[in-house]
Coordinates of C-alpha atoms in Angstrom, one line a residue:
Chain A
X1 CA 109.3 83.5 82.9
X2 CA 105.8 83.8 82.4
X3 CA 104.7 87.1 80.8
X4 CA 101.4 88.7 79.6
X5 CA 101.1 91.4 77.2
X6 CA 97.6 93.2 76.1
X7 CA 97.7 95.5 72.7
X8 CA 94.8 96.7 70.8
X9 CA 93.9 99.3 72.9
X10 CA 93.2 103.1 71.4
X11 CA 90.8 105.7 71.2
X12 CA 87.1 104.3 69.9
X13 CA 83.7 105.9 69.7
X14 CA 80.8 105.3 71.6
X15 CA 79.0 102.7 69.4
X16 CA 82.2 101.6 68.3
X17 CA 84.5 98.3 68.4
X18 CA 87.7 97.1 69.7
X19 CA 89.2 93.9 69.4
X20 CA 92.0 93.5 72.3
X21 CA 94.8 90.8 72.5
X22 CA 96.9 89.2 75.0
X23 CA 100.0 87.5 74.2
X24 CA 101.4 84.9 76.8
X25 CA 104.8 82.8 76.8
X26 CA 106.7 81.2 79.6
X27 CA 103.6 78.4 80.3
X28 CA 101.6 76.0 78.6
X29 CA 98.8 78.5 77.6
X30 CA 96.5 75.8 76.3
X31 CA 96.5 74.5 80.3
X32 CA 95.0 77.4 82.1
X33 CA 91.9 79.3 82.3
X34 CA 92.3 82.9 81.4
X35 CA 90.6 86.3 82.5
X36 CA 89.9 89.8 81.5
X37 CA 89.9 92.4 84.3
X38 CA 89.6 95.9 84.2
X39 CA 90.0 99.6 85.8
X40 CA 88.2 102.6 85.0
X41 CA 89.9 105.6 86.0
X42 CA 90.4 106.0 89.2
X43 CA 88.4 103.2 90.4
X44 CA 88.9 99.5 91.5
X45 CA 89.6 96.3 89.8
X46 CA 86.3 94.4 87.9
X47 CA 86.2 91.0 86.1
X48 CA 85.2 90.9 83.0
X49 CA 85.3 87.5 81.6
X50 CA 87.1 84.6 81.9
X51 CA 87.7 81.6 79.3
X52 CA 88.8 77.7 80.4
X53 CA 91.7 76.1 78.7
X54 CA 89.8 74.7 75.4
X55 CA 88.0 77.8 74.9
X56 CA 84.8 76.0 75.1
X57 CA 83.8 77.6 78.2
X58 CA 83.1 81.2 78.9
X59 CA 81.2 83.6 81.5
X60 CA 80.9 87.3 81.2
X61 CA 80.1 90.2 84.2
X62 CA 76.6 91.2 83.5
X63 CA 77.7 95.1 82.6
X64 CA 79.4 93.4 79.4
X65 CA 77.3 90.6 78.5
X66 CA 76.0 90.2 74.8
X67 CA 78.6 93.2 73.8
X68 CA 81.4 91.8 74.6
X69 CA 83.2 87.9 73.5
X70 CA 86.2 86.2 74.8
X71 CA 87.9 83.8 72.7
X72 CA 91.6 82.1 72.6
X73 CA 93.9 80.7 69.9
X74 CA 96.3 78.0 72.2
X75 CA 97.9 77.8 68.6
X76 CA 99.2 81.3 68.9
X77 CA 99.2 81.3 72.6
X78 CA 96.9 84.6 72.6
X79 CA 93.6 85.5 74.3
X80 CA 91.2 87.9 72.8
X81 CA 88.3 90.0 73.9
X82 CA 86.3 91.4 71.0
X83 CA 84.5 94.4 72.2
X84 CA 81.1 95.8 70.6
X85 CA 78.6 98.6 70.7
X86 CA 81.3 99.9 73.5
X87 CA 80.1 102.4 75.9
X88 CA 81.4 105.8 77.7
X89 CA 81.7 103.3 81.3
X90 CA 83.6 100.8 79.2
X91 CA 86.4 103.2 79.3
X92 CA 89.2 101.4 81.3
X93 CA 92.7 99.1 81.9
X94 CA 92.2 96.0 80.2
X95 CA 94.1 93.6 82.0
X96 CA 94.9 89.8 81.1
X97 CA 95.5 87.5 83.7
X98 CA 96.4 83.8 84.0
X99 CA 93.9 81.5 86.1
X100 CA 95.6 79.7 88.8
X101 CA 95.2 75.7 87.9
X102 CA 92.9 75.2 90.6
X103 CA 90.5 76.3 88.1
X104 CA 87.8 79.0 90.5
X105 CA 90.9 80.0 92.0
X106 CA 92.8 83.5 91.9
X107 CA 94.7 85.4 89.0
X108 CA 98.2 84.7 89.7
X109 CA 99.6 86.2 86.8
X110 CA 99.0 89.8 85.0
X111 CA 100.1 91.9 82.1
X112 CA 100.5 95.6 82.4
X113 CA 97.0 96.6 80.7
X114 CA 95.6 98.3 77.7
X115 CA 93.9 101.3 77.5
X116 CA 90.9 101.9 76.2
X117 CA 88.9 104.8 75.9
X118 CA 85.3 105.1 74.9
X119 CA 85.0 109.2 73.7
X120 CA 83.0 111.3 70.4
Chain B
X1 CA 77.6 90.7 91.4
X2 CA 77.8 93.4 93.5
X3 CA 81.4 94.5 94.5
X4 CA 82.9 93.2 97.8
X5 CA 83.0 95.8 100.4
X6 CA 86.3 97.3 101.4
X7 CA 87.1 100.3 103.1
X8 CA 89.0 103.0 100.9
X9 CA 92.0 103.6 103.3
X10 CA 94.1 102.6 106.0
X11 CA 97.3 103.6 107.9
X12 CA 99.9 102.4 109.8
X13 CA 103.9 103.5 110.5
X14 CA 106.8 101.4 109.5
X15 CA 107.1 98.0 112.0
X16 CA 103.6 98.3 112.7
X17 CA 100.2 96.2 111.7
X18 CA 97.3 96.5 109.6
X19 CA 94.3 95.0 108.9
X20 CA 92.0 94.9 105.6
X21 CA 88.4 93.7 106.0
X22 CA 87.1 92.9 102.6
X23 CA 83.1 91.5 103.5
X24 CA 80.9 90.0 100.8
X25 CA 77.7 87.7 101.2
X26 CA 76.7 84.0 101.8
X27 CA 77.0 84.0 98.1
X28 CA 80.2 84.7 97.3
X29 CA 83.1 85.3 100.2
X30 CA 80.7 83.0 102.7
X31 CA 80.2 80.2 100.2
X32 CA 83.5 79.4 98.8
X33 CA 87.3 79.6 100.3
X34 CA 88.3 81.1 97.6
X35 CA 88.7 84.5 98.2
X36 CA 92.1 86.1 96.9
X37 CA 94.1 89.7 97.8
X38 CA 96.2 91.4 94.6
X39 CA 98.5 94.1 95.6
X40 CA 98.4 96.9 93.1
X41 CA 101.1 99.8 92.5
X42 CA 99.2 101.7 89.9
X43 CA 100.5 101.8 86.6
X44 CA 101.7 98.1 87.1
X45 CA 100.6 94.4 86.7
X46 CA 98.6 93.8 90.1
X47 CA 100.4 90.7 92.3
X48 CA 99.1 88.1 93.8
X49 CA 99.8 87.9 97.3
X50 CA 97.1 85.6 98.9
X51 CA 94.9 82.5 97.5
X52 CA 92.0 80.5 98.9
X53 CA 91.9 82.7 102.0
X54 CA 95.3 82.2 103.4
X55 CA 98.0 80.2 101.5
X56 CA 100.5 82.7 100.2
X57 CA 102.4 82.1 96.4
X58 CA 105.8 81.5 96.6
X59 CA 108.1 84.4 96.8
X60 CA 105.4 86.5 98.8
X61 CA 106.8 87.2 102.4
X62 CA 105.2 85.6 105.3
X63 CA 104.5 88.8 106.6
X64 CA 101.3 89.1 104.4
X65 CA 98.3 86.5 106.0
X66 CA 94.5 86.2 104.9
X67 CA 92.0 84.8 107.3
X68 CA 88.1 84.8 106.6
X69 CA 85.0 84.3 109.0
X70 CA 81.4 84.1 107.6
X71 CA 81.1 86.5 104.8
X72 CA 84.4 88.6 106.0
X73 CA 87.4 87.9 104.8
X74 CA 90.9 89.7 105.7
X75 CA 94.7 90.3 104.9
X76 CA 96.9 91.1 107.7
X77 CA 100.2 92.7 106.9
X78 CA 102.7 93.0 109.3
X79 CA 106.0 94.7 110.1
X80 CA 104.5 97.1 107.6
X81 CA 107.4 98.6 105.4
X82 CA 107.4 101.6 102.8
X83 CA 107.1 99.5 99.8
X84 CA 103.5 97.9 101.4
X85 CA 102.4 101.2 100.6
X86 CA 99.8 100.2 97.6
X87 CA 96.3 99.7 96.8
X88 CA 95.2 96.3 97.9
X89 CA 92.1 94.5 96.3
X90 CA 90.1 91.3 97.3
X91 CA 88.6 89.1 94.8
X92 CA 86.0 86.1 95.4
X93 CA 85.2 83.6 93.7
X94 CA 81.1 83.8 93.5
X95 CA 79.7 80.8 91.8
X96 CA 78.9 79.7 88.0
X97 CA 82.4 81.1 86.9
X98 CA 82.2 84.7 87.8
X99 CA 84.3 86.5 90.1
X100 CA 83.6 90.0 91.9
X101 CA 86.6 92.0 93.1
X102 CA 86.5 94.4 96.8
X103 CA 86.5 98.1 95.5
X104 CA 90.0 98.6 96.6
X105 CA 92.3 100.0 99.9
X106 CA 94.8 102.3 100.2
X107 CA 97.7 101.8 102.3
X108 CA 99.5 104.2 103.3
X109 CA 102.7 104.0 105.4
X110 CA 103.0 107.0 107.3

């Protein structure tokens, strides 16, 4: 069964940093692409970032870009997003999900989100 | 990467049909067949329901179908039942490895 879960998430200051993690089993993690999505409250879903299977290759939403790095360890199966100089609108859901193998395809799996909130 | 444009609710009663428009530009939704629809109870992993326009994952009932023309895409659901009732997102694929998600729909089974 192929399962996703985020942790890291907490209470940060503006300014602040976060580093979030995503722990996956049930695949071959080293095989797929993986994403960051996430929800502000109340609002829809945004992409964040997404990383391909070596961790060579990565592409970021503008609203995150330069603050914000993905990275992977296929050795301990876990994606990361290290978040910087985080910002009141950063406040959201992070969610991991899993890249379907047709690589610019969909998200086909999720975890259930960390929250993070962005408050003095 | 402007979001793709959804409207923020629709309605229907149990048996019938609904539509979802989810419309984009010739950069993202018009470009690529590779727009995808998540269903989303909140407080839950979102679910995959449709990929590349129209093929469904296994286990999702053929009830759920995604079409697209031009820069509009759409998810059909019919013989709408009470556990439809869900916030429905579109996502696109929209070119050097970014993606841009629809702002979201509320379904509501009356």
């Amino acid at each position: 069964e192929v399962q996703l879960v985020e942790s890291g998430g907490g209470l940060v200051q503006p300014g602040g940093s976060l580093r979030l993690s995503c722990a996956a089993s049930g695949f071959t993690f080293s095989s797929y692409w993986m994403h960051w999505v996430r929800q502000a409250p109340g609002k829809g879903l945004v992409w964040v970032s997404r990383i391909n299977s070596d961790g060579r290759g990565t592409n970021y939403a503008d609203s995150v870009k330069g603050r914000f790095t993905i990275s992977r360890d296929n050795a301990k199966n876990t994606l990361y997003l290290q978040m910087n100089s985080l910002r009141a609108e950063d406040t959201a859901v992070y969610f991991c999900a899993r890249g379907q193998l047709a690589a610019a395809g969909g998200f086909d799996y999720w975890g259930q989100g960390t929250l993070v909130t962005v408050s003095s | 990467q402007s979001a793709l444009t959804q409207p923020a609710s629709v309605s229907g009663s149990p048996g019938q049909s609904i539509t979802i428009s989810c419309t984009g530009t010739s950069s993202d939704v018009g470009s690529y067949d590779l727009v995808s629809w998540y269903q989303h109870h909140p407080g839950k992993a979102p679910k995959l329901m449709i990929y590349e326009g129209s093929k469904r994952p296994s286990g999702v009932s053929n009830r759920f179908s995604g079409s697209k023309s031009g820069n509009t895409a759409s998810l059909t659901i019919s013989g709408l039942q009470a556990e439809d009732e869900a916030d429905y997102y579109c996502c696109s694929y929209a070119s050097s490895s970014t993606w841009v998600f629809g702002g979201g729909t509320k379904l509501t089974v009356l």
